[in-house]
mmCIF file of C-alpha atoms and ligand atoms in Angstrom:
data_model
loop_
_atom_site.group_PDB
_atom_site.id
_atom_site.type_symbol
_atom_site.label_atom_id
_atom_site.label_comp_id
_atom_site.label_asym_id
_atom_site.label_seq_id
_atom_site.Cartn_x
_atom_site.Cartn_y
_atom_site.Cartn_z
ATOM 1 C CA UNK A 68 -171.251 -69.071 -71.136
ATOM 2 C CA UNK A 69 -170.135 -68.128 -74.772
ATOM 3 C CA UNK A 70 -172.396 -64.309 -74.066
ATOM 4 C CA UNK A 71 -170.724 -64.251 -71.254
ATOM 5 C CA UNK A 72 -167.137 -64.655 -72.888
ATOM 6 C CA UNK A 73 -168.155 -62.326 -75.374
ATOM 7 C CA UNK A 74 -169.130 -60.487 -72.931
ATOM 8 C CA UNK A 75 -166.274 -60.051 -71.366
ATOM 9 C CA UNK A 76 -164.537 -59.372 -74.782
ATOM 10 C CA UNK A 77 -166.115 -56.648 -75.548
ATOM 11 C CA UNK A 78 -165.417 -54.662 -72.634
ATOM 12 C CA UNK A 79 -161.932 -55.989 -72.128
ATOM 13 C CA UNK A 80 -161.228 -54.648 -75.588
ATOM 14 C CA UNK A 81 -163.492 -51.148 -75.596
ATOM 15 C CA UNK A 82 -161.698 -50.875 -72.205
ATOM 16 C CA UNK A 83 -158.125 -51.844 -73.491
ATOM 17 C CA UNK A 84 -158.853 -48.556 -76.185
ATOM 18 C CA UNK A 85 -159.472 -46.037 -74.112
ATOM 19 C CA UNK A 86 -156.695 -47.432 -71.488
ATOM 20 C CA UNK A 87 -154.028 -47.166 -74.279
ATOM 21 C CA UNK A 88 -154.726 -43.592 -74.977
ATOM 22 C CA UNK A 89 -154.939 -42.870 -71.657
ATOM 23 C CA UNK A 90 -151.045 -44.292 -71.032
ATOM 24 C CA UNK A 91 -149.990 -42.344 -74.102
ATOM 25 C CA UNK A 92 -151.553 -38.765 -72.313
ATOM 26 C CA UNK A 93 -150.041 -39.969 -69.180
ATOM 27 C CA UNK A 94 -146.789 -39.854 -70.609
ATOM 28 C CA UNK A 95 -147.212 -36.724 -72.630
ATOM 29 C CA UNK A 96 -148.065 -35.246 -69.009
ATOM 30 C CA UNK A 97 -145.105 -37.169 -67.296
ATOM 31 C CA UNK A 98 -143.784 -33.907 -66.084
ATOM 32 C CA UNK A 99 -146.965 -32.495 -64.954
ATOM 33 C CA UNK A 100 -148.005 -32.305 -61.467
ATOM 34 C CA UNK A 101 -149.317 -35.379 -58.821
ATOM 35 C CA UNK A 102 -152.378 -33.997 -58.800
ATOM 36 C CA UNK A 103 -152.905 -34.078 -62.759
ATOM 37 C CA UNK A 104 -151.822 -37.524 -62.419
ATOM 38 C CA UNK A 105 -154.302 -38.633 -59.991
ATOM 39 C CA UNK A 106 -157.024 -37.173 -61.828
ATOM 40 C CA UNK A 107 -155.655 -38.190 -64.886
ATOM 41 C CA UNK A 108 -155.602 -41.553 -63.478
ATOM 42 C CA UNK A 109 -159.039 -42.078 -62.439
ATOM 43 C CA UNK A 110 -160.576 -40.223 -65.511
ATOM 44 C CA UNK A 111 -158.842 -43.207 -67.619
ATOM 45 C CA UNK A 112 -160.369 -45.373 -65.083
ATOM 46 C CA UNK A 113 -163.886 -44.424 -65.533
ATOM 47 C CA UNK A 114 -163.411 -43.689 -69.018
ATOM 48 C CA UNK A 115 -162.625 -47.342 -69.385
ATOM 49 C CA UNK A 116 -165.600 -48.540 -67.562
ATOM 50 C CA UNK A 117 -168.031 -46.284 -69.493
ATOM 51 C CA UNK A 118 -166.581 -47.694 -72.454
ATOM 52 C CA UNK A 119 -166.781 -50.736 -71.817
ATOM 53 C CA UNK A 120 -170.545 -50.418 -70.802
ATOM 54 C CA UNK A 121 -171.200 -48.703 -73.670
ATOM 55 C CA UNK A 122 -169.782 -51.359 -75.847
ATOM 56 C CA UNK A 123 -171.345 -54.289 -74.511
ATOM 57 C CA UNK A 124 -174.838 -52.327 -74.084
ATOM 58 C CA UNK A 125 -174.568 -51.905 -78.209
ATOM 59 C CA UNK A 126 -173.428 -55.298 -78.938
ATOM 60 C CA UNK A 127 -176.317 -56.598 -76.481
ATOM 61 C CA UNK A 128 -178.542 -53.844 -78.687
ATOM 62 C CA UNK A 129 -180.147 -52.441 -75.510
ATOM 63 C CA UNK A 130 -182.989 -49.442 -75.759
ATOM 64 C CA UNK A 131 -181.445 -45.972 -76.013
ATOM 65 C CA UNK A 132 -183.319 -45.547 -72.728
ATOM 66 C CA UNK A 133 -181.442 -48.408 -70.665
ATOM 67 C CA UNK A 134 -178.151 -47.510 -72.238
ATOM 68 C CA UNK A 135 -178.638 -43.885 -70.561
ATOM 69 C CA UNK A 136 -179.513 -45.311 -67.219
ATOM 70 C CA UNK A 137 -176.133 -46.987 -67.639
ATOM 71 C CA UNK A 138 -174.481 -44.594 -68.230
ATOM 72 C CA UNK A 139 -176.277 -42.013 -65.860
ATOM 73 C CA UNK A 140 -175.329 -44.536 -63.426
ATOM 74 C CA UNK A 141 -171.606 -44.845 -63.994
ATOM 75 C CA UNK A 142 -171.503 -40.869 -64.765
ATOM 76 C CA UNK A 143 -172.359 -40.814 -61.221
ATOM 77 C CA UNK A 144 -169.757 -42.622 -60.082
ATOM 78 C CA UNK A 145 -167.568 -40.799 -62.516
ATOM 79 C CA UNK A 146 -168.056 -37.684 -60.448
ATOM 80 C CA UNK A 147 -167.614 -38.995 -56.904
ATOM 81 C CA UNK A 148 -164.401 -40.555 -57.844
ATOM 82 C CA UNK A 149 -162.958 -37.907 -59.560
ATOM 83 C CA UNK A 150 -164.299 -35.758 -56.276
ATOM 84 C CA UNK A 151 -162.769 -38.260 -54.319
ATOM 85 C CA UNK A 152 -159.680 -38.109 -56.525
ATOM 86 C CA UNK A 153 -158.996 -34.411 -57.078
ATOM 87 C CA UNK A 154 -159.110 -34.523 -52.725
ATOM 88 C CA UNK A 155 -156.953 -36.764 -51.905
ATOM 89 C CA UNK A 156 -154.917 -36.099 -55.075
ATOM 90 C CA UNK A 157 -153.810 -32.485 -53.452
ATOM 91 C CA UNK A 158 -152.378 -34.054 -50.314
ATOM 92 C CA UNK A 159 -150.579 -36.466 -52.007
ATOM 93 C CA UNK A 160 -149.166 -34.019 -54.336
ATOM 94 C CA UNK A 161 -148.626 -31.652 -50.863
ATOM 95 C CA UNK A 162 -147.225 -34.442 -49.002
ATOM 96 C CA UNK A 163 -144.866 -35.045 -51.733
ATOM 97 C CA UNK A 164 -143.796 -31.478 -52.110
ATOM 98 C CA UNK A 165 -142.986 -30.996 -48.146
ATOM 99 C CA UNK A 166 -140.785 -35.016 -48.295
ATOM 100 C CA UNK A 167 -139.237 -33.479 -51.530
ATOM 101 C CA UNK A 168 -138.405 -30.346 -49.625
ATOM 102 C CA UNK A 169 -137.324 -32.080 -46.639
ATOM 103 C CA UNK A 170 -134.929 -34.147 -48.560
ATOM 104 C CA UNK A 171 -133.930 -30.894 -50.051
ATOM 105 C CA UNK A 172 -133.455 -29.434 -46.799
ATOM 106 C CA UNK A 173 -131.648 -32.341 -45.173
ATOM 107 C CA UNK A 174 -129.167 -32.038 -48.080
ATOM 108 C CA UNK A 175 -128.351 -28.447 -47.252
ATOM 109 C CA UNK A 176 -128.077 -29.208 -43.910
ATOM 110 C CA UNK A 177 -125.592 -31.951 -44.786
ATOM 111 C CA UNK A 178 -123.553 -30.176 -46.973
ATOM 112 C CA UNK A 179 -123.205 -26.963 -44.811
ATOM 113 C CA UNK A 180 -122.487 -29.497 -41.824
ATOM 114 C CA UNK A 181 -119.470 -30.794 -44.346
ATOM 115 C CA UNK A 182 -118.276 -27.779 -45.102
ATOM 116 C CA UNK A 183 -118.050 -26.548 -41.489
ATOM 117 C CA UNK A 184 -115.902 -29.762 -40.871
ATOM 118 C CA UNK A 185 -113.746 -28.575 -43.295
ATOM 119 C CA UNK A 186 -113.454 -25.722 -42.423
ATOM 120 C CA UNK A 187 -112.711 -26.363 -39.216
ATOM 121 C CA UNK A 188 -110.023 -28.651 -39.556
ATOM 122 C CA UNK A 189 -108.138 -25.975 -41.953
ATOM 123 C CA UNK A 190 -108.897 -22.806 -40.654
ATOM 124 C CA UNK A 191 -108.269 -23.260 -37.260
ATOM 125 C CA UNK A 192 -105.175 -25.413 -36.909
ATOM 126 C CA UNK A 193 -103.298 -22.842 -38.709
ATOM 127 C CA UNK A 194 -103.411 -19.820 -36.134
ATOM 128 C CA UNK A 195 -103.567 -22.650 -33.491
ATOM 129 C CA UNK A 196 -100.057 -23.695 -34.620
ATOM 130 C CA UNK A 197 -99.140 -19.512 -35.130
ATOM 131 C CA UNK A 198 -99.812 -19.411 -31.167
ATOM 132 C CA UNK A 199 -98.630 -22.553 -29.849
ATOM 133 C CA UNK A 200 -95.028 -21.766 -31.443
ATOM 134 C CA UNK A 201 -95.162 -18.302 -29.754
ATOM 135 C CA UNK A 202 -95.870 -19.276 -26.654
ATOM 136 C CA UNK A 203 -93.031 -22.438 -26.827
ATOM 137 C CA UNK A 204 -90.309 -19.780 -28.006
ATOM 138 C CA UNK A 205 -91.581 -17.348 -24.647
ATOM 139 C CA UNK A 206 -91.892 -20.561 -22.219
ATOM 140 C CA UNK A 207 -88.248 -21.460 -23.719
ATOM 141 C CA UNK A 208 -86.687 -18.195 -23.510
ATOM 142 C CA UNK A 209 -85.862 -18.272 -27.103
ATOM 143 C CA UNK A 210 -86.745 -14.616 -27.351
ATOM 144 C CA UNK A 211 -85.349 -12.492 -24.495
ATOM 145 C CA UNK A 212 -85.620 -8.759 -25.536
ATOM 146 C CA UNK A 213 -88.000 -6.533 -24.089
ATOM 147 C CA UNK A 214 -89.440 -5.532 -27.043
ATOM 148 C CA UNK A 215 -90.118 -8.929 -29.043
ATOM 149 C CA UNK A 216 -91.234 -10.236 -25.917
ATOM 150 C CA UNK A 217 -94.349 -7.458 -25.823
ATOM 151 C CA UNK A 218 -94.743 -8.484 -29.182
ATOM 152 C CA UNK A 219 -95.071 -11.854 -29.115
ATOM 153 C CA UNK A 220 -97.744 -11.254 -26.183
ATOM 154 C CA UNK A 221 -99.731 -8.670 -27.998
ATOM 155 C CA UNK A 222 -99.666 -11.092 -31.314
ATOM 156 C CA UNK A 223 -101.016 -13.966 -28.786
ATOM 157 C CA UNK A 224 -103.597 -11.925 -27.574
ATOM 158 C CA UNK A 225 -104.634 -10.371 -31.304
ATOM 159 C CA UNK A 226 -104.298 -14.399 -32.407
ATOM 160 C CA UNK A 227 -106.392 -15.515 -29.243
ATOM 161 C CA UNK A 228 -109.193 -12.725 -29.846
ATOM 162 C CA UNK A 229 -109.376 -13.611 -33.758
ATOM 163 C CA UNK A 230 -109.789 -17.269 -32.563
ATOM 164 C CA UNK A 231 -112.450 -16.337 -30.064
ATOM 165 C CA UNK A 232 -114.259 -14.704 -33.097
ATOM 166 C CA UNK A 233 -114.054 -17.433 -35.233
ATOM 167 C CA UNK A 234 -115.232 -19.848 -32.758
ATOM 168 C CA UNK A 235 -118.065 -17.571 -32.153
ATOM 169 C CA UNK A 236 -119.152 -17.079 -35.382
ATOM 170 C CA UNK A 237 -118.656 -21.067 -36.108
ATOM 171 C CA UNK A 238 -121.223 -21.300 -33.159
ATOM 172 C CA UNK A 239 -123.977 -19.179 -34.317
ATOM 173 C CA UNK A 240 -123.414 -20.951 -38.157
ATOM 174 C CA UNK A 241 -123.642 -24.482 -36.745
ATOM 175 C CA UNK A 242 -127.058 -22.581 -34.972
ATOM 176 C CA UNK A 243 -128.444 -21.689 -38.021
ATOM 177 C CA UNK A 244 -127.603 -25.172 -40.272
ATOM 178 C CA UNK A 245 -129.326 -27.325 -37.175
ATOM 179 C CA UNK A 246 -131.859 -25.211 -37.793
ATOM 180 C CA UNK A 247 -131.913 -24.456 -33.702
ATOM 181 C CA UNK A 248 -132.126 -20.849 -34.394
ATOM 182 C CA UNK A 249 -135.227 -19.545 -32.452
ATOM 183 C CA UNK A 250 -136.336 -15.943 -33.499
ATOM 184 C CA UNK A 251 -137.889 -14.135 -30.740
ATOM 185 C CA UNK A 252 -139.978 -11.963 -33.483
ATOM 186 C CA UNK A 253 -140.751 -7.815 -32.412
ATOM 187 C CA UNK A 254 -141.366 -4.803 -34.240
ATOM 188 C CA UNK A 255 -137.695 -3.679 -34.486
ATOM 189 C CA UNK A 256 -136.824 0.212 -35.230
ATOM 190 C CA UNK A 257 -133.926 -0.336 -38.274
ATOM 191 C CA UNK A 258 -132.483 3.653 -37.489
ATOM 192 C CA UNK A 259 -131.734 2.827 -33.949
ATOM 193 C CA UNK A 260 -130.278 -1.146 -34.862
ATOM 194 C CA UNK A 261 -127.821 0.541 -37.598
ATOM 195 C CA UNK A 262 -126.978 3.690 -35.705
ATOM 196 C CA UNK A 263 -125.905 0.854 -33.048
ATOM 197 C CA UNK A 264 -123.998 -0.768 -35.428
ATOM 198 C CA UNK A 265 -122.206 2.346 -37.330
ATOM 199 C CA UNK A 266 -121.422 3.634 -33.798
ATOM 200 C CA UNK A 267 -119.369 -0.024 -33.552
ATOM 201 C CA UNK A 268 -117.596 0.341 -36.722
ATOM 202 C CA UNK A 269 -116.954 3.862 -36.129
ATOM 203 C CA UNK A 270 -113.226 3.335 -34.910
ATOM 204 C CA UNK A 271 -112.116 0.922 -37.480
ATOM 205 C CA UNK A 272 -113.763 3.546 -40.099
ATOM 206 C CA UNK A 273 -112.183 6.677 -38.785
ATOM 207 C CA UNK A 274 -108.500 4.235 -38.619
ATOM 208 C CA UNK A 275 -109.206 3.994 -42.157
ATOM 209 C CA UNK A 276 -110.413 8.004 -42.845
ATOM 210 C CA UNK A 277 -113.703 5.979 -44.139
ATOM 211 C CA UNK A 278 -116.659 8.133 -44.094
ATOM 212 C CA UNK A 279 -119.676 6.385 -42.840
ATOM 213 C CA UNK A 280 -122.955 8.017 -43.938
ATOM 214 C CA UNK A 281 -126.992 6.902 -43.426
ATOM 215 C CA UNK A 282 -130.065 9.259 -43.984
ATOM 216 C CA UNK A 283 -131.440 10.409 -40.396
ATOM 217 C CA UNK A 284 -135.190 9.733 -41.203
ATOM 218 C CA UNK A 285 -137.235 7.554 -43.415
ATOM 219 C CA UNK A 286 -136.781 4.840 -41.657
ATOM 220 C CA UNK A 287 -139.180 1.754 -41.965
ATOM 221 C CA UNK A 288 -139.960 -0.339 -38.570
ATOM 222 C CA UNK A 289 -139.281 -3.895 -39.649
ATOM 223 C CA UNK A 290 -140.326 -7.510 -37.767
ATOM 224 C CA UNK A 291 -137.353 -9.385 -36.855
ATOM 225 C CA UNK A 292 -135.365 -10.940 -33.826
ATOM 226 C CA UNK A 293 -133.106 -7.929 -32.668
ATOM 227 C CA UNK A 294 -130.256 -9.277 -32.144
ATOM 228 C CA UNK A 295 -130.125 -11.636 -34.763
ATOM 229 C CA UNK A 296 -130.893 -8.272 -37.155
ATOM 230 C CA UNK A 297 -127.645 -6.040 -35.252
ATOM 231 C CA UNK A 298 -125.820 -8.971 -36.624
ATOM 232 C CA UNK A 299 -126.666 -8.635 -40.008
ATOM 233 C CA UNK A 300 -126.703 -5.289 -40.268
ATOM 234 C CA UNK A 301 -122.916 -5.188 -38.104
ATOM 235 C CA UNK A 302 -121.230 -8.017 -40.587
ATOM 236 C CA UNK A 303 -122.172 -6.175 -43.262
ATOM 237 C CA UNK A 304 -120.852 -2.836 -42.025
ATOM 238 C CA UNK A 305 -117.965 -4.311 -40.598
ATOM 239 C CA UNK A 306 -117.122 -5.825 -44.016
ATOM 240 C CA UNK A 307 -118.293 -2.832 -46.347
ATOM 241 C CA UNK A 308 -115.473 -0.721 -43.910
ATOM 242 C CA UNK A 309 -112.794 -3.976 -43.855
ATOM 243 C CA UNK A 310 -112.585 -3.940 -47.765
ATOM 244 C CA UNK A 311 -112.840 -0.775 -49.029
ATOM 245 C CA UNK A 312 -109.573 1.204 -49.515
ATOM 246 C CA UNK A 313 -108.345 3.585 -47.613
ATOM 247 C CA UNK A 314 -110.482 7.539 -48.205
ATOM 248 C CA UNK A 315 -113.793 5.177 -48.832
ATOM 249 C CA UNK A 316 -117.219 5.896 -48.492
ATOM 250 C CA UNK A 317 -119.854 3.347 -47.116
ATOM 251 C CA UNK A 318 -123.320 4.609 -47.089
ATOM 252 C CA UNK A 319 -126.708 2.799 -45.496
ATOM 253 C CA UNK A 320 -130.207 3.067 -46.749
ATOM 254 C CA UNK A 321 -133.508 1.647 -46.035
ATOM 255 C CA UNK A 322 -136.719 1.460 -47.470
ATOM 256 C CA UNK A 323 -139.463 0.304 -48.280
ATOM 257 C CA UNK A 324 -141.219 -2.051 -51.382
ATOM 258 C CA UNK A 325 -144.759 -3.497 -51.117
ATOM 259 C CA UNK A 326 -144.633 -6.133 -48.367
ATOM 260 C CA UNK A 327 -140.876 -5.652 -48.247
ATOM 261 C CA UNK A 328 -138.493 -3.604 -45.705
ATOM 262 C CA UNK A 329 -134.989 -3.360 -47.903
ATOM 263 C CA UNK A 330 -131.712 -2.428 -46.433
ATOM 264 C CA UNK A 331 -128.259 -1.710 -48.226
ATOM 265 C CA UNK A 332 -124.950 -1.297 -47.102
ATOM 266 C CA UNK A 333 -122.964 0.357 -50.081
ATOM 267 C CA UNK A 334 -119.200 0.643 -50.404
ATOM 268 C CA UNK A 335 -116.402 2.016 -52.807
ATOM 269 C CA UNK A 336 -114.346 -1.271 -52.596
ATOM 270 C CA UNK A 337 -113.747 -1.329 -56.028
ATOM 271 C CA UNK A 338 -116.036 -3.867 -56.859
ATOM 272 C CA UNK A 339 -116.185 -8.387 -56.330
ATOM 273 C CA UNK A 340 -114.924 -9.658 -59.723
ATOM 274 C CA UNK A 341 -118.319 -11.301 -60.899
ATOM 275 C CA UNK A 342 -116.841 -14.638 -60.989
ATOM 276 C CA UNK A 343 -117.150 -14.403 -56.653
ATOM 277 C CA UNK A 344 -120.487 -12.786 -56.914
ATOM 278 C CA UNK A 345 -122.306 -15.478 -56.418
ATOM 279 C CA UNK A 346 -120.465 -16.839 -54.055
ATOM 280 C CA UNK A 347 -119.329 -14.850 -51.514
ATOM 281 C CA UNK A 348 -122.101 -15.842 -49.588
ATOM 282 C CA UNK A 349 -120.786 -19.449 -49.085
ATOM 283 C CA UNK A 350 -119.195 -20.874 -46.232
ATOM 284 C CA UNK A 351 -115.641 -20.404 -45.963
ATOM 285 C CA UNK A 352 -115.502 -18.277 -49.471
ATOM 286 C CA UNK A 353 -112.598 -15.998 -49.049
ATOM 287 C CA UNK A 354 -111.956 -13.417 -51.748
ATOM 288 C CA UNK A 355 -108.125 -12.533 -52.890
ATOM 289 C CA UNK A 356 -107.903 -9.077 -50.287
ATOM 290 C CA UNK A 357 -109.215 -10.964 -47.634
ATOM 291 C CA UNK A 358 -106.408 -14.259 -48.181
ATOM 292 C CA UNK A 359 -104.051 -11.205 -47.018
ATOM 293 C CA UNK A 360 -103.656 -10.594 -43.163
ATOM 294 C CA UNK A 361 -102.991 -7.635 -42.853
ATOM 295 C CA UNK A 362 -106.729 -6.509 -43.866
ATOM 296 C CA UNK A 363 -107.793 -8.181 -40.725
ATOM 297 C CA UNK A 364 -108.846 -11.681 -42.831
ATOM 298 C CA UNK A 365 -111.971 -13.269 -41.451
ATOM 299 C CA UNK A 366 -112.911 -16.840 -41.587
ATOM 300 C CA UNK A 367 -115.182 -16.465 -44.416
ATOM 301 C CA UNK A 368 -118.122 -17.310 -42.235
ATOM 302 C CA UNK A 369 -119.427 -13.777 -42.115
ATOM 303 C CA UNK A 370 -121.707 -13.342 -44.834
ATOM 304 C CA UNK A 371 -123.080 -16.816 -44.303
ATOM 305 C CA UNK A 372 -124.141 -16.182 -41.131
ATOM 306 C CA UNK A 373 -125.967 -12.927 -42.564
ATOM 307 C CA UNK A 374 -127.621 -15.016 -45.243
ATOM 308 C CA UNK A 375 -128.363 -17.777 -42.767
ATOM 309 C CA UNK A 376 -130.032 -15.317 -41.071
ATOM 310 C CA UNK A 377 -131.914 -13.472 -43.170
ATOM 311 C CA UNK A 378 -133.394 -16.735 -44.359
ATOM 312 C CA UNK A 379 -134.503 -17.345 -41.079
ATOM 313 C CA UNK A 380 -136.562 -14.508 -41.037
ATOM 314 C CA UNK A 381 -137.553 -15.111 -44.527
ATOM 315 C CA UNK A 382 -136.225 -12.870 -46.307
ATOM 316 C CA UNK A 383 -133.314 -12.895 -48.409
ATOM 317 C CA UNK A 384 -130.039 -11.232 -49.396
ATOM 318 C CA UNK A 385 -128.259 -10.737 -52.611
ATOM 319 C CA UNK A 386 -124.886 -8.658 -53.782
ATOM 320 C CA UNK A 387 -124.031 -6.697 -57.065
ATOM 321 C CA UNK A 388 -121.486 -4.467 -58.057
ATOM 322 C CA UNK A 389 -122.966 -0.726 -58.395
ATOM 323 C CA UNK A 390 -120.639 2.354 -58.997
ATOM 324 C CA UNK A 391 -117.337 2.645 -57.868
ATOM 325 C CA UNK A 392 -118.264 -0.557 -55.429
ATOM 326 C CA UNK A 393 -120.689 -3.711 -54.508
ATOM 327 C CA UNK A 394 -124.118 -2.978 -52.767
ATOM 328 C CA UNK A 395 -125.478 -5.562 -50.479
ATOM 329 C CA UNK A 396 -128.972 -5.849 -50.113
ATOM 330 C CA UNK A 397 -130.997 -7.438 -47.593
ATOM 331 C CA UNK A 398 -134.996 -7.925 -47.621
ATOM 332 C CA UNK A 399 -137.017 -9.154 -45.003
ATOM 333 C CA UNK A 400 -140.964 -8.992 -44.337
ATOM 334 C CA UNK A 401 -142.313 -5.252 -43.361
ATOM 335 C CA UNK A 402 -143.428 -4.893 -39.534
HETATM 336 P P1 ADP B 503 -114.542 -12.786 -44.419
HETATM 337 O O1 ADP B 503 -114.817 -11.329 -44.502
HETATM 338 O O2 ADP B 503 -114.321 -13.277 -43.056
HETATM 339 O O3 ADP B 503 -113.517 -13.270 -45.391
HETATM 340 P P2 ADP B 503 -117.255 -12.992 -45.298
HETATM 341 O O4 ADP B 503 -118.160 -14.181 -45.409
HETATM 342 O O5 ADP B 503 -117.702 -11.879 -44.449
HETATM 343 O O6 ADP B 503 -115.867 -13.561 -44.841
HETATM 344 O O7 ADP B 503 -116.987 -12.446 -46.759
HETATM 345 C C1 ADP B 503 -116.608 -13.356 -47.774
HETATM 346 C C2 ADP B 503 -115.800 -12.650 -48.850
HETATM 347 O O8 ADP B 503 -116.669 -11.764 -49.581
HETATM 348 C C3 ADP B 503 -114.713 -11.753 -48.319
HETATM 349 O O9 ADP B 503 -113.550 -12.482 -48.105
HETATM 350 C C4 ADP B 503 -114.556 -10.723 -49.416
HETATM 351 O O10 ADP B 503 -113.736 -11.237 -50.452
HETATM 352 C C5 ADP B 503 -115.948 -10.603 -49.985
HETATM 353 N N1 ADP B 503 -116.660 -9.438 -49.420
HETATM 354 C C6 ADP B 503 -117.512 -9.434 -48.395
HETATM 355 N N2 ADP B 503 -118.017 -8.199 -48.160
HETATM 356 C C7 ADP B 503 -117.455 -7.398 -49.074
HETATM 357 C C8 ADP B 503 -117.566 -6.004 -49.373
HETATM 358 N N3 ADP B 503 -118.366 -5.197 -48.682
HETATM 359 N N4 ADP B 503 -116.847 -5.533 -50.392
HETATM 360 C C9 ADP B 503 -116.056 -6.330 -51.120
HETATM 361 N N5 ADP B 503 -115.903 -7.643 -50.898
HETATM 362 C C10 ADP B 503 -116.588 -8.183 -49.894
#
């Protein structure tokens, strides 16, 4: 009973060694990867049982030749548990990558459902309250001439249209956060969806004496949901034209990069002060120009919806000042 104790001794404290060490590199590699862990994990393991075998086999002053079969024998079962190990180690480590990115996900989700809340709540009650008092003073016959009359109509109607885009736009955001956006995915031809959309902005540009310009060929096919892309391409028109001054230029190119299709609207607005860069993509962000209505304010929803978009289709979007204005520059994956 006393070998046995010894015994037991032995390995507990050849197998207490190598377990130490093997705590101390698991928390050098704390920051390393589940899968190094795993493996990590189970190398300690065996590690502590060859050790221990090893030990006792000296103490017990066994041939070189049985000491081998030993450890032959747990080498063996070294290599199917680290097998075993390294397998299952990779979907734990994917497993936890895709809950880490839902979580991640969820939290956007949340947050952009906040903000839209928010935004609500502020954005809309103000022209809401703008109409409402308009139509009180007509319904009251507070305003009685002719011409204040038509005015107060044709403000309604501006107010009511404004409201109808905002609402709109709020739709297709809330679309995009659920994540209930389905893409119906075809080869899309970029020349004809931004000739489309420079024909739409052509009015407002020519209001302003903006020239619009685009190169007629060298145009690269691109996979995407159409009308999801008009959109992008339309918001970002319609804003490149909205905030540059007066005798502007806005220019369109496309290209293309490796696996890449790039598109980007260019304008002579003068330029977002960098502080806004990186955040004029956020919901309800409203630069100064745009806080004033007479530029035709949005609700700040436009260029999130183009990012939410363009992240639907995988690709992404960014914005930087270039020349005598900003450049904003979508990518999404080649046809
Ligand atoms: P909105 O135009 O309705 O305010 P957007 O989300 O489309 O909302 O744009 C957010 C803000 O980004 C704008 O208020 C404006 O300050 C800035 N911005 C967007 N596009 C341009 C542009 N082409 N040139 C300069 N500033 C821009």
């Amino acid at each position: 009973m006393s070998d046995m104790l010894l015994i037991g001794l032995y390995a507990l404290v050849a197998g207490g060694v190598v377990g130490a060490a093997g705590a101390v590199a698991l928390r050098l590699l704390r920051h390393r990867s589940i899968l190094i862990h795993v493996v990590v994990l189970l190398a300690i393991t065996v590690a502590a049982v060859a050790a221990g075998v090893a030990a006792v086999a000296r103490a017990m002053f066994l041939s070189a030749h049985d000491l081998r079969v030993v450890l032959v024998t747990v080498s063996a079962s070294a290599l199917v548990s680290l097998t075993v190990g390294v397998i299952f180690g990779r979907r734990l480590a994917a497993s936890a990558v895709w809950a880490q990115e839902a979580r991640e996900r969820e939290r956007r989700l949340e947050s952009g459902r906040r903000e839209l809340v928010a935004w609500v709540s502020h954005d809309l009650r103000t022209p809401l309250a703008g109409l409402r008092a308009m139509a009180e003073a007509l319904e009251d016959g507070v305003v009685g001439d002719p011409a204040t009359v038509g005015e107060y109509h044709r403000r309604i109607r501006v107010g009511a249209d404004r409201m109808t885009q905002l609402v709109d736009d709020l739709f297709e955001l809330s679309r995009i956060n659920a994540g209930a956006l389905r893409l119906a995915l075809t080869v899309v031809p970029l020349h004809e969806v931004v000739s489309d959309a420079l024909a739409g902005v052509a009015p407002l540009a020519a209001s302003r004496r903006i020239t619009l310009t685009a190169p007629e060929s060298g145009w690269p096919p691109v996979r995407a949901g159409e009308r999801e892309l008009a959109r992008v391409v339309s918001n970002l028109l319609v804003n490149a034209v909205r905030y540059t001054p007066e005798d502007g230029t806005v220019q369109v190119d496309a290209g293309r990069e490796g696996a890449d299709v790039w598109l980007a609207v260019s304008d002579t607005c003068g330029g977002i002060p960098d502080d806004d860069l990186h955040r004029v993509f956020d919901v309800a962000f409203r630069g100064e120009r745009s806080r004033t209505p007479e530029t035709g304010a949005g609700g700040g929803l436009g260029l999130a919806i183009v990012r939410g978009l363009v992240e639907a289709h995988g690709g992404r979007v960014q914005v930087l000042n270039r020349g005598r204005g900003c450049r904003f520059e979508v990518r999404l994956p080649a046809a």
